[in-house]
Amino acid sequence: MDLTTMQDSILPLLSALPNTLMLTFVSVFIGFCLAIPFALGRLSKNKLIAQACYAYVYFFRSTPLLVQIFLIYYGSGQFVKALEAVGLWHFFREPWFCAILALSLNTAAYVCEIIRGGILSIPKGQWEAGQVLGLSRFDLFVQVIFPQAFRQALPAYGNEVIIMVKASSLASTITILEVTGVAEKLIAETFQPLEIFIVAGSIYLSLNFVLSQLFHLLEKRLNRYLPHGATRTN
Amino acid sequence: MSSQQENKGIVLKDVNLHYGDYHALRDINLNVAVGERVVVCGSSGSGKSTMIRSIIGLENHDSGHILIDGQELTADAKSQETIRRNVGMVFQQFNLFPHLTIAENCSLALKRVKKMAKGEAKDVVMKYLERVHIPEQAEKYPSQLSGGQQQRAAIARALCMQPKFLLFDEPTSALDPEMVNEVLDVMVEMAQDGMTMICVTHEMGFARQVADKMVFMNQGRIIESGDTVEFFENPKEERTRTFLNTILSH
C-alpha cells in the first residue's frame, strides 16, 4: 500500500466534500418538502389522488437511482426542442440540476412512505381530541399529528439521510466532481484505486458517523417525554 | 321545563346510527336542558359511547336529528365547527398531546381557534388548571403525570374553551382505583358550578350524587330514563334492575 498516494489524495478528496454535502442536503431538503404532500396524498380518501401518489412511490422505489439519473440527464437530451420551448432546457443541460432532481424525487418516494407510516402510528384519539377542540384540519396536522409522526419516523428518516449521503456518489456518473467523482479522477491519474478508495470511503464513513450521532441526539431530545419512546401505543 | 329552555339544550330526536350492518343506535330520543346533569349507563356495547360521540360529531348519525343550542348537527364541516364551539369532550384515554406540556395542551386551541393572545391564554389556562387542582403541573409533559392528573389536565383543556356542554366518555375507566376519586371530585365540583354535563360512567356513587337524570341503554336503545332517585330506588324495567343488581352488588 502506498501511503504517499493516500496522503496526497486527502486534500483533493476533502475539497470535494462540499459538493457531496451540497448534493445530499439540497436533495434531502427538497425531498422532505415533496414527501409531506405525497404522504398526505397516499392517505387521501380521494382514490385518484391516493393512487397517483402510490404510482409515484412505486416508480421511484422500484427502479435503480442510477437509471433515474441517466433517464433525466441523457433522456432529457432527446427532448431538447420541447424543453427549450417551455424554457426548461437551460436547467436540464446542467448535470447538477439533473442529479439534484433525480436524488430529490427518489428520496421523496422513500420519505413519503416513512412519514406515512409515522402518521398511521398516531392513535385515533389524538385526531379526535384535536377535532373536539375545534382545531382546523391544517392546525390539527401541523400542531398535533405531524410533530408526533415525525418523532415516530425519526429512526427510519435518519437511515434515509445516511443512504442519501452514499447515493450522492452516483452523481459522479454524470460528470459531477463530488467525493467519488474526484476519487475516480485521481485513480485515472495514479492507477492506485485501493489507496484512493480507502480515503474516499473514510470520508463517507466519518460524515455518516457525525450524521448518525446527530440523529441519535435529536431522537433522544425529541422523544424525552414520549411514553415508551418509539414503540408507544395508545 | 319550557320548550324554549329545551331548545337551548341538547336534543336527540329519533337518532339512528349504523356501522355497516350493525345497528349501533336505535331510535334514540334524549333531552338535556341547560344546567342538567345526565349520567348514561349500560353494559359495554350498549351504544352509550356511540351516543355521546355522535353528539359532538365524532360519529355521524344516519337518521334523526341532533340539536345543540338550537343548531342542527350534520356531517357538514361548518355545522360540526359550530357545535364544537359549544361542546367539549373528555375521553377515557385522556388523549392529551404527549409532545406538548400541560399548559401547551390547554392553550393550543385557545390560540389557534379562539385566536387568543399568549398572555391572555396563559391566564385562562392557569385559571382552569387551578380549578382542577394541578396548577403546579403546568410546565410538565403528560407522561410525567399520574393517570388521575392527566385526566384532570384533559378536563382543564376542555374547560379552557368554555363550552356550554361537557361530555364525558368513561372518564375514570382507564384509571387506577386510587385515582378515580380525584377525578370524580373535580367533576362533582363542576356539576355544583352548574355545568351542563352528560357522563357515560359506571361510577354509580357519582351518579347518585350529581345526576339529575339517569339514562340506561341496552343494545343501542335507551331502555329507561328518568329521575335519579326513582331510577335507583324503583327501576321500571327488568333489564335495568338486573344491571343495577350486578353493578351494585359488590
Tab-separated table of C-alpha atoms in Angstrom:
chain	number	residue	atom	x	y	z
A	1	MET	CA	0.000	0.000	0.000
A	2	ASP	CA	1.299	3.406	-0.978
A	3	LEU	CA	0.899	5.793	1.937
A	4	THR	CA	2.144	8.792	-0.020
A	5	THR	CA	-0.670	8.409	-2.556
A	6	MET	CA	-3.124	8.195	0.278
A	7	GLN	CA	-1.738	11.312	1.915
A	8	ASP	CA	-1.683	13.187	-1.353
A	9	SER	CA	-5.273	12.272	-2.115
A	10	ILE	CA	-6.659	13.509	1.203
A	11	LEU	CA	-6.762	17.183	0.331
A	12	PRO	CA	-8.252	16.901	-3.168
A	13	LEU	CA	-10.863	14.451	-1.866
A	14	LEU	CA	-11.764	16.662	1.088
A	15	SER	CA	-12.087	19.649	-1.212
A	16	ALA	CA	-14.847	17.689	-2.981
A	17	LEU	CA	-16.727	17.175	0.274
A	18	PRO	CA	-18.715	20.442	-0.044
A	19	ASN	CA	-20.087	19.136	-3.350
A	20	THR	CA	-21.151	15.878	-1.719
A	21	LEU	CA	-22.753	17.797	1.136
A	22	MET	CA	-24.490	20.162	-1.253
A	23	LEU	CA	-25.915	17.327	-3.387
A	24	THR	CA	-27.078	15.438	-0.318
A	25	PHE	CA	-28.606	18.198	1.715
A	26	VAL	CA	-30.276	20.114	-1.079
A	27	SER	CA	-31.875	16.829	-2.227
A	28	VAL	CA	-32.789	15.795	1.310
A	29	PHE	CA	-34.443	19.167	1.858
A	30	ILE	CA	-36.387	19.180	-1.418
A	31	GLY	CA	-37.244	15.508	-0.974
A	32	PHE	CA	-38.625	16.149	2.502
A	33	CYS	CA	-40.766	19.050	1.284
A	34	LEU	CA	-42.156	16.873	-1.522
A	35	ALA	CA	-42.660	13.874	0.743
A	36	ILE	CA	-45.199	15.529	3.057
A	37	PRO	CA	-47.788	16.266	0.367
A	38	PHE	CA	-47.134	12.848	-1.175
A	39	ALA	CA	-47.677	11.150	2.195
A	40	LEU	CA	-50.926	13.072	2.673
A	41	GLY	CA	-51.874	12.154	-0.869
A	42	ARG	CA	-51.271	8.479	-0.145
A	43	LEU	CA	-53.584	8.789	2.870
A	44	SER	CA	-56.197	10.790	0.970
A	45	LYS	CA	-59.746	9.472	0.805
A	46	ASN	CA	-59.775	10.549	-2.825
A	47	LYS	CA	-58.837	7.308	-4.659
A	48	LEU	CA	-57.429	9.128	-7.675
A	49	ILE	CA	-55.003	11.208	-5.595
A	50	ALA	CA	-54.040	8.220	-3.447
A	51	GLN	CA	-53.318	6.051	-6.481
A	52	ALA	CA	-51.394	8.743	-8.315
A	53	CYS	CA	-49.167	9.200	-5.263
A	54	TYR	CA	-48.745	5.455	-4.954
A	55	ALA	CA	-47.757	5.226	-8.622
A	56	TYR	CA	-45.086	7.845	-7.989
A	57	VAL	CA	-43.740	5.989	-4.963
A	58	TYR	CA	-43.879	2.682	-6.803
A	59	PHE	CA	-41.914	4.021	-9.774
A	60	PHE	CA	-39.149	5.668	-7.783
A	61	ARG	CA	-38.734	2.842	-5.320
A	62	SER	CA	-38.740	0.132	-7.944
A	63	THR	CA	-36.167	1.449	-10.391
A	64	PRO	CA	-32.460	1.966	-9.643
A	65	LEU	CA	-31.408	5.502	-8.764
A	66	LEU	CA	-28.660	5.222	-11.384
A	67	VAL	CA	-31.275	4.548	-14.043
A	68	GLN	CA	-33.290	7.534	-12.830
A	69	ILE	CA	-30.245	9.790	-13.043
A	70	PHE	CA	-29.464	8.576	-16.570
A	71	LEU	CA	-33.085	8.902	-17.650
A	72	ILE	CA	-33.184	12.504	-16.520
A	73	TYR	CA	-29.706	13.523	-17.697
A	74	TYR	CA	-29.414	11.638	-21.010
A	75	GLY	CA	-33.145	11.247	-21.555
A	76	SER	CA	-33.761	14.981	-21.480
A	77	GLY	CA	-31.272	15.310	-24.344
A	78	GLN	CA	-33.864	13.617	-26.573
A	79	PHE	CA	-36.336	16.397	-25.909
A	80	VAL	CA	-34.160	19.468	-26.355
A	81	LYS	CA	-36.708	21.158	-28.649
A	82	ALA	CA	-39.625	20.538	-26.329
A	83	LEU	CA	-37.667	21.564	-23.255
A	84	GLU	CA	-36.413	24.693	-25.000
A	85	ALA	CA	-39.971	25.555	-25.940
A	86	VAL	CA	-41.005	25.578	-22.274
A	87	GLY	CA	-37.763	27.218	-21.173
A	88	LEU	CA	-36.506	24.228	-19.210
A	89	TRP	CA	-33.584	23.082	-21.339
A	90	HIS	CA	-31.478	25.657	-19.599
A	91	PHE	CA	-31.896	23.565	-16.428
A	92	PHE	CA	-31.823	20.080	-17.884
A	93	ARG	CA	-28.499	20.550	-19.629
A	94	GLU	CA	-26.855	21.106	-16.242
A	95	PRO	CA	-25.627	17.866	-14.603
A	96	TRP	CA	-26.092	19.451	-11.172
A	97	PHE	CA	-29.736	20.140	-11.858
A	98	CYS	CA	-30.323	16.599	-13.134
A	99	ALA	CA	-28.502	14.983	-10.215
A	100	ILE	CA	-30.405	17.000	-7.608
A	101	LEU	CA	-33.700	16.410	-9.393
A	102	ALA	CA	-33.147	12.639	-9.510
A	103	LEU	CA	-31.933	12.413	-5.912
A	104	SER	CA	-34.800	14.596	-4.647
A	105	LEU	CA	-37.515	12.688	-6.467
A	106	ASN	CA	-36.010	9.391	-5.352
A	107	THR	CA	-35.707	10.266	-1.680
A	108	ALA	CA	-39.176	11.883	-1.710
A	109	ALA	CA	-40.648	8.475	-2.540
A	110	TYR	CA	-38.955	6.782	0.397
A	111	VAL	CA	-39.566	9.619	2.844
A	112	CYS	CA	-43.205	9.693	1.760
A	113	GLU	CA	-43.553	6.111	2.984
A	114	ILE	CA	-41.617	6.841	6.179
A	115	ILE	CA	-43.867	9.796	7.009
A	116	ARG	CA	-46.997	7.900	6.045
A	117	GLY	CA	-46.003	5.158	8.487
A	118	GLY	CA	-45.416	7.777	11.174
A	119	ILE	CA	-48.827	9.347	10.599
A	120	LEU	CA	-50.547	5.952	10.698
A	121	SER	CA	-48.885	5.166	14.015
A	122	ILE	CA	-50.579	8.110	15.752
A	123	PRO	CA	-53.564	6.857	17.775
A	124	LYS	CA	-57.028	7.835	16.582
A	125	GLY	CA	-57.649	9.530	19.928
A	126	GLN	CA	-55.135	12.243	19.052
A	127	TRP	CA	-57.130	13.187	15.940
A	128	GLU	CA	-60.361	13.085	17.910
A	129	ALA	CA	-59.009	15.243	20.742
A	130	GLY	CA	-57.927	17.854	18.210
A	131	GLN	CA	-61.244	17.745	16.353
A	132	VAL	CA	-63.233	18.094	19.541
A	133	LEU	CA	-61.216	21.193	20.490
A	134	GLY	CA	-62.301	22.691	17.176
A	135	LEU	CA	-58.851	22.751	15.548
A	136	SER	CA	-58.899	23.140	11.780
A	137	ARG	CA	-57.576	20.200	9.754
A	138	PHE	CA	-54.478	22.242	8.990
A	139	ASP	CA	-53.767	23.107	12.634
A	140	LEU	CA	-54.553	19.578	13.733
A	141	PHE	CA	-51.990	18.209	11.290
A	142	VAL	CA	-49.308	20.837	11.826
A	143	GLN	CA	-49.578	21.206	15.599
A	144	VAL	CA	-50.649	17.765	16.760
A	145	ILE	CA	-50.209	14.946	14.267
A	146	PHE	CA	-47.088	15.797	12.285
A	147	PRO	CA	-44.815	16.595	15.250
A	148	GLN	CA	-45.659	13.196	16.733
A	149	ALA	CA	-45.495	11.369	13.404
A	150	PHE	CA	-42.081	12.868	12.737
A	151	ARG	CA	-40.797	11.696	16.106
A	152	GLN	CA	-42.044	8.193	15.346
A	153	ALA	CA	-40.449	8.298	11.906
A	154	LEU	CA	-37.131	9.729	13.031
A	155	PRO	CA	-35.090	6.476	13.229
A	156	ALA	CA	-36.183	5.474	9.719
A	157	TYR	CA	-35.662	9.013	8.475
A	158	GLY	CA	-32.111	9.150	9.836
A	159	ASN	CA	-31.442	5.967	7.927
A	160	GLU	CA	-32.723	7.528	4.722
A	161	VAL	CA	-30.483	10.611	5.100
A	162	ILE	CA	-27.440	8.362	5.525
A	163	ILE	CA	-28.450	6.394	2.446
A	164	MET	CA	-28.679	9.698	0.585
A	165	VAL	CA	-25.105	10.636	1.517
A	166	LYS	CA	-23.953	7.456	-0.162
A	167	ALA	CA	-26.392	7.758	-3.063
A	168	SER	CA	-24.958	11.172	-3.918
A	169	SER	CA	-21.859	9.321	-5.170
A	170	LEU	CA	-23.884	8.264	-8.230
A	171	ALA	CA	-23.785	11.884	-9.398
A	172	SER	CA	-20.186	11.197	-10.350
A	173	THR	CA	-21.525	9.207	-13.311
A	174	ILE	CA	-22.810	12.399	-14.896
A	175	THR	CA	-19.560	14.354	-14.544
A	176	ILE	CA	-20.116	15.897	-11.127
A	177	LEU	CA	-16.936	16.092	-9.094
A	178	GLU	CA	-18.096	15.188	-5.651
A	179	VAL	CA	-16.004	12.881	-3.447
A	180	THR	CA	-16.425	9.758	-5.590
A	181	GLY	CA	-16.036	11.738	-8.817
A	182	VAL	CA	-12.740	13.203	-7.621
A	183	ALA	CA	-11.652	9.737	-6.430
A	184	GLU	CA	-12.169	8.344	-9.915
A	185	LYS	CA	-10.246	11.229	-11.410
A	186	LEU	CA	-7.340	10.624	-9.045
A	187	ILE	CA	-7.376	6.905	-9.821
A	188	ALA	CA	-7.159	7.663	-13.514
A	189	GLU	CA	-4.064	9.742	-12.757
A	190	THR	CA	-2.353	7.403	-10.277
A	191	PHE	CA	-3.680	3.915	-11.111
A	192	GLN	CA	-3.969	3.229	-7.383
A	193	PRO	CA	-7.671	2.545	-6.765
A	194	LEU	CA	-7.258	0.796	-3.393
A	195	GLU	CA	-5.474	3.688	-1.682
A	196	ILE	CA	-7.755	6.320	-3.058
A	197	PHE	CA	-10.999	4.471	-2.399
A	198	ILE	CA	-9.853	3.823	1.181
A	199	VAL	CA	-9.500	7.571	1.697
A	200	ALA	CA	-12.764	8.330	-0.103
A	201	GLY	CA	-14.555	5.630	1.881
A	202	SER	CA	-13.202	7.042	5.130
A	203	ILE	CA	-14.623	10.443	4.284
A	204	TYR	CA	-18.115	8.935	3.825
A	205	LEU	CA	-17.631	6.904	6.994
A	206	SER	CA	-16.737	9.984	9.056
A	207	LEU	CA	-19.541	12.059	7.604
A	208	ASN	CA	-22.093	9.357	8.351
A	209	PHE	CA	-20.709	8.894	11.828
A	210	VAL	CA	-21.401	12.557	12.564
A	211	LEU	CA	-24.866	12.317	10.996
A	212	SER	CA	-25.892	9.204	12.892
A	213	GLN	CA	-24.750	10.808	16.158
A	214	LEU	CA	-26.757	13.934	15.350
A	215	PHE	CA	-29.870	11.879	14.654
A	216	HIS	CA	-29.317	9.932	17.826
A	217	LEU	CA	-29.175	13.154	19.846
A	218	LEU	CA	-32.219	14.580	18.087
A	219	GLU	CA	-34.151	11.381	18.787
A	220	LYS	CA	-33.229	11.447	22.444
A	221	ARG	CA	-34.169	15.096	22.760
A	222	LEU	CA	-37.468	14.942	20.901
A	223	ASN	CA	-38.611	11.691	22.458
A	224	ARG	CA	-37.742	12.748	26.005
A	225	TYR	CA	-41.332	12.991	27.117
A	226	LEU	CA	-42.953	10.455	24.859
A	227	PRO	CA	-44.029	7.419	26.850
A	228	HIS	CA	-42.115	4.252	25.846
A	229	GLY	CA	-40.279	6.104	23.047
A	230	ALA	CA	-40.894	4.884	19.541
A	231	THR	CA	-42.995	1.864	20.449
A	232	ARG	CA	-45.694	3.925	22.092
A	233	THR	CA	-49.197	2.668	21.635
A	234	ASN	CA	-52.389	4.129	22.947
B	1	MET	CA	-89.467	22.962	31.683
B	2	SER	CA	-90.402	25.411	28.944
B	3	SER	CA	-89.814	24.411	25.352
B	4	GLN	CA	-87.517	27.381	24.894
B	5	GLN	CA	-85.232	26.079	27.602
B	6	GLU	CA	-85.260	22.731	25.878
B	7	ASN	CA	-84.182	24.314	22.617
B	8	LYS	CA	-81.138	25.752	24.315
B	9	GLY	CA	-80.013	22.330	25.489
B	10	ILE	CA	-79.140	19.102	23.732
B	11	VAL	CA	-81.933	17.344	21.871
B	12	LEU	CA	-81.694	13.960	20.160
B	13	LYS	CA	-84.731	13.058	18.086
B	14	ASP	CA	-85.163	9.538	16.629
B	15	VAL	CA	-81.435	9.156	16.111
B	16	ASN	CA	-80.221	6.015	14.346
B	17	LEU	CA	-76.672	5.042	13.547
B	18	HIS	CA	-75.231	2.013	11.751
B	19	TYR	CA	-71.712	0.664	11.486
B	20	GLY	CA	-72.133	-1.303	8.297
B	21	ASP	CA	-74.827	-3.847	9.159
B	22	TYR	CA	-74.536	-3.244	12.874
B	23	HIS	CA	-77.339	-1.076	14.226
B	24	ALA	CA	-75.480	0.821	16.973
B	25	LEU	CA	-78.105	3.403	17.903
B	26	ARG	CA	-81.816	2.693	17.625
B	27	ASP	CA	-84.389	5.495	17.757
B	28	ILE	CA	-82.601	7.490	20.418
B	29	ASN	CA	-84.621	10.300	21.983
B	30	LEU	CA	-82.992	12.402	24.658
B	31	ASN	CA	-83.415	15.913	26.014
B	32	VAL	CA	-80.805	17.541	28.166
B	33	ALA	CA	-81.680	21.002	29.415
B	34	VAL	CA	-79.138	23.695	30.218
B	35	GLY	CA	-77.739	23.103	33.680
B	36	GLU	CA	-78.864	19.497	33.754
B	37	ARG	CA	-76.526	16.619	34.690
B	38	VAL	CA	-77.215	13.346	32.949
B	39	VAL	CA	-75.477	10.058	33.622
B	40	VAL	CA	-75.639	7.367	30.951
B	41	CYS	CA	-75.024	3.771	31.947
B	42	GLY	CA	-75.378	0.340	30.430
B	43	SER	CA	-73.250	-2.682	29.682
B	44	SER	CA	-70.447	-2.487	27.142
B	45	GLY	CA	-71.628	-2.466	23.560
B	46	SER	CA	-74.925	-0.890	24.566
B	47	GLY	CA	-74.219	2.212	22.470
B	48	LYS	CA	-73.603	4.721	25.265
B	49	SER	CA	-70.212	5.839	23.978
B	50	THR	CA	-71.506	5.952	20.423
B	51	MET	CA	-74.364	8.153	21.569
B	52	ILE	CA	-72.253	10.791	23.244
B	53	ARG	CA	-69.664	10.652	20.463
B	54	SER	CA	-72.444	11.344	17.977
B	55	ILE	CA	-73.409	14.479	19.918
B	56	ILE	CA	-70.063	16.057	19.062
B	57	GLY	CA	-69.903	14.674	15.533
B	58	LEU	CA	-67.206	12.027	16.096
B	59	GLU	CA	-69.776	9.548	14.797
B	60	ASN	CA	-72.250	10.541	12.111
B	61	HIS	CA	-75.852	9.529	12.708
B	62	ASP	CA	-77.646	8.324	9.595
B	63	SER	CA	-81.154	9.384	10.520
B	64	GLY	CA	-82.905	11.573	13.045
B	65	HIS	CA	-81.850	14.949	14.365
B	66	ILE	CA	-79.317	16.179	16.874
B	67	LEU	CA	-79.829	19.775	18.019
B	68	ILE	CA	-77.405	21.593	20.238
B	69	ASP	CA	-78.297	25.035	21.486
B	70	GLY	CA	-80.912	25.099	18.747
B	71	GLN	CA	-78.370	24.302	15.993
B	72	GLU	CA	-78.667	21.111	13.963
B	73	LEU	CA	-75.617	18.881	13.776
B	74	THR	CA	-74.904	17.387	10.352
B	75	ALA	CA	-71.878	15.706	8.750
B	76	ASP	CA	-71.054	19.094	7.233
B	77	ALA	CA	-67.759	20.589	8.480
B	78	LYS	CA	-69.290	24.016	9.122
B	79	SER	CA	-72.023	22.532	11.283
B	80	GLN	CA	-69.509	20.456	13.253
B	81	GLU	CA	-67.370	23.519	13.794
B	82	THR	CA	-70.342	25.426	15.231
B	83	ILE	CA	-71.307	22.549	17.510
B	84	ARG	CA	-67.774	22.011	18.765
B	85	ARG	CA	-67.535	25.643	19.816
B	86	ASN	CA	-70.248	24.882	22.377
B	87	VAL	CA	-69.476	21.312	23.337
B	88	GLY	CA	-66.355	19.893	24.980
B	89	MET	CA	-65.393	16.292	25.471
B	90	VAL	CA	-63.288	14.285	27.898
B	91	PHE	CA	-62.109	10.860	26.760
B	92	GLN	CA	-61.481	7.594	28.546
B	93	GLN	CA	-57.857	7.587	27.338
B	94	PHE	CA	-57.335	11.312	28.152
B	95	ASN	CA	-55.885	11.905	24.677
B	96	LEU	CA	-53.535	14.617	25.849
B	97	PHE	CA	-50.958	15.626	23.249
B	98	PRO	CA	-47.795	13.880	24.515
B	99	HIS	CA	-45.336	16.231	22.786
B	100	LEU	CA	-46.777	19.346	24.445
B	101	THR	CA	-46.680	20.466	28.074
B	102	ILE	CA	-49.914	20.541	30.068
B	103	ALA	CA	-50.090	24.323	29.626
B	104	GLU	CA	-49.494	23.985	25.870
B	105	ASN	CA	-52.130	21.252	25.664
B	106	CYS	CA	-54.603	23.667	27.221
B	107	SER	CA	-53.583	26.779	25.309
B	108	LEU	CA	-53.295	25.263	21.809
B	109	ALA	CA	-56.944	25.641	20.876
B	110	LEU	CA	-57.251	28.977	22.699
B	111	LYS	CA	-54.534	30.376	20.447
B	112	ARG	CA	-55.429	28.541	17.237
B	113	VAL	CA	-59.211	28.509	17.404
B	114	LYS	CA	-60.088	31.465	19.628
B	115	LYS	CA	-57.066	33.479	18.363
B	116	MET	CA	-56.311	34.495	21.923
B	117	ALA	CA	-53.059	36.339	22.664
B	118	LYS	CA	-50.360	34.424	24.524
B	119	GLY	CA	-50.710	36.225	27.855
B	120	GLU	CA	-54.474	36.066	27.898
B	121	ALA	CA	-54.405	32.358	27.024
B	122	LYS	CA	-51.963	31.719	29.855
B	123	ASP	CA	-54.323	33.377	32.356
B	124	VAL	CA	-57.230	31.230	31.170
B	125	VAL	CA	-55.108	28.073	31.310
B	126	MET	CA	-53.894	28.761	34.841
B	127	LYS	CA	-57.406	29.552	35.995
B	128	TYR	CA	-58.677	26.156	34.873
B	129	LEU	CA	-55.607	24.224	35.981
B	130	GLU	CA	-56.245	25.697	39.433
B	131	ARG	CA	-59.851	24.644	39.124
B	132	VAL	CA	-58.737	21.016	38.668
B	133	HIS	CA	-56.070	21.453	41.376
B	134	ILE	CA	-52.943	20.910	39.268
B	135	PRO	CA	-51.526	24.416	38.593
B	136	GLU	CA	-48.085	23.168	39.632
B	137	GLN	CA	-48.073	20.659	36.738
B	138	ALA	CA	-48.429	23.318	34.018
B	139	GLU	CA	-44.917	23.035	32.635
B	140	LYS	CA	-44.724	19.244	32.763
B	141	TYR	CA	-45.385	16.807	29.941
B	142	PRO	CA	-48.316	14.376	30.132
B	143	SER	CA	-46.046	11.355	30.611
B	144	GLN	CA	-44.696	12.946	33.814
B	145	LEU	CA	-48.158	12.998	35.416
B	146	SER	CA	-50.173	10.276	37.089
B	147	GLY	CA	-53.281	8.992	35.345
B	148	GLY	CA	-55.559	10.993	37.605
B	149	GLN	CA	-53.592	14.165	36.997
B	150	GLN	CA	-53.613	13.536	33.252
B	151	GLN	CA	-57.379	13.172	33.229
B	152	ARG	CA	-57.756	16.361	35.268
B	153	ALA	CA	-55.469	18.124	32.789
B	154	ALA	CA	-57.706	16.841	29.975
B	155	ILE	CA	-60.737	18.236	31.821
B	156	ALA	CA	-58.958	21.588	32.211
B	157	ARG	CA	-58.137	21.553	28.483
B	158	ALA	CA	-61.826	21.077	27.690
B	159	LEU	CA	-62.891	23.749	30.193
B	160	CYS	CA	-60.469	26.318	28.737
B	161	MET	CA	-62.655	26.518	25.627
B	162	GLN	CA	-65.541	27.484	27.916
B	163	PRO	CA	-68.034	25.059	26.445
B	164	LYS	CA	-71.712	25.241	27.360
B	165	PHE	CA	-71.900	21.458	27.451
B	166	LEU	CA	-69.345	18.909	28.501
B	167	LEU	CA	-69.390	15.249	27.529
B	168	PHE	CA	-67.516	12.596	29.469
B	169	ASP	CA	-66.856	9.218	27.883
B	170	GLU	CA	-66.000	6.854	30.771
B	171	PRO	CA	-63.543	9.371	32.251
B	172	THR	CA	-62.424	7.107	35.091
B	173	SER	CA	-62.394	3.694	33.398
B	174	ALA	CA	-58.717	3.832	32.432
B	175	LEU	CA	-57.599	4.933	35.900
B	176	ASP	CA	-56.107	3.004	38.772
B	177	PRO	CA	-58.702	2.726	41.565
B	178	GLU	CA	-56.907	5.126	43.901
B	179	MET	CA	-57.039	7.880	41.276
B	180	VAL	CA	-60.715	7.620	40.458
B	181	ASN	CA	-61.839	9.870	43.294
B	182	GLU	CA	-59.609	12.816	42.487
B	183	VAL	CA	-61.201	12.946	39.023
B	184	LEU	CA	-64.732	12.403	40.314
B	185	ASP	CA	-64.222	15.172	42.905
B	186	VAL	CA	-63.374	17.620	40.125
B	187	MET	CA	-66.446	16.509	38.184
B	188	VAL	CA	-68.658	16.954	41.247
B	189	GLU	CA	-67.293	20.481	41.689
B	190	MET	CA	-68.085	21.257	38.065
B	191	ALA	CA	-71.581	19.903	38.494
B	192	GLN	CA	-72.035	22.131	41.546
B	193	ASP	CA	-70.896	25.107	39.461
B	194	GLY	CA	-73.833	24.445	37.147
B	195	MET	CA	-72.052	22.936	34.120
B	196	THR	CA	-74.335	21.000	31.786
B	197	MET	CA	-72.860	17.519	31.647
B	198	ILE	CA	-73.528	14.182	30.031
B	199	CYS	CA	-71.389	11.445	31.578
B	200	VAL	CA	-71.033	7.895	30.454
B	201	THR	CA	-69.789	6.163	33.580
B	202	HIS	CA	-70.080	3.110	35.762
B	203	GLU	CA	-69.475	5.173	38.905
B	204	MET	CA	-72.906	4.818	40.460
B	205	GLY	CA	-71.907	6.691	43.621
B	206	PHE	CA	-71.057	9.695	41.488
B	207	ALA	CA	-74.287	9.265	39.534
B	208	ARG	CA	-76.413	9.295	42.706
B	209	GLN	CA	-74.551	12.343	43.959
B	210	VAL	CA	-74.747	14.619	40.918
B	211	ALA	CA	-77.127	13.283	38.279
B	212	ASP	CA	-80.485	14.961	37.749
B	213	LYS	CA	-81.371	12.293	35.263
B	214	MET	CA	-80.258	8.727	34.598
B	215	VAL	CA	-80.276	7.066	31.207
B	216	PHE	CA	-79.944	3.306	30.839
B	217	MET	CA	-79.014	1.864	27.460
B	218	ASN	CA	-79.085	-1.667	26.109
B	219	GLN	CA	-78.423	-2.927	22.575
B	220	GLY	CA	-78.453	0.550	21.086
B	221	ARG	CA	-81.699	1.610	22.749
B	222	ILE	CA	-82.499	3.876	25.652
B	223	ILE	CA	-84.498	1.442	27.755
B	224	GLU	CA	-85.123	3.620	30.720
B	225	SER	CA	-84.520	7.221	31.610
B	226	GLY	CA	-85.719	9.406	34.396
B	227	ASP	CA	-85.192	10.985	37.753
B	228	THR	CA	-82.108	9.678	39.560
B	229	VAL	CA	-83.700	8.697	42.871
B	230	GLU	CA	-86.560	6.981	41.086
B	231	PHE	CA	-84.101	5.192	38.800
B	232	PHE	CA	-82.101	3.700	41.646
B	233	GLU	CA	-84.942	3.077	44.106
B	234	ASN	CA	-87.584	1.898	41.745
B	235	PRO	CA	-86.346	0.939	38.272
B	236	LYS	CA	-89.213	0.084	35.965
B	237	GLU	CA	-87.517	-2.238	33.513
B	238	GLU	CA	-86.373	-5.758	34.323
B	239	ARG	CA	-83.146	-5.229	32.329
B	240	THR	CA	-82.318	-2.113	34.375
B	241	ARG	CA	-82.883	-3.984	37.617
B	242	THR	CA	-80.561	-6.800	36.557
B	243	PHE	CA	-77.912	-4.294	35.514
B	244	LEU	CA	-78.137	-2.328	38.761
B	245	ASN	CA	-78.023	-5.529	40.801
B	246	THR	CA	-74.840	-6.675	39.079
B	247	ILE	CA	-73.120	-3.341	39.297
B	248	LEU	CA	-74.172	-2.507	42.866
B	249	SER	CA	-73.873	-5.988	44.360
B	250	HIS	CA	-70.281	-5.578	45.487
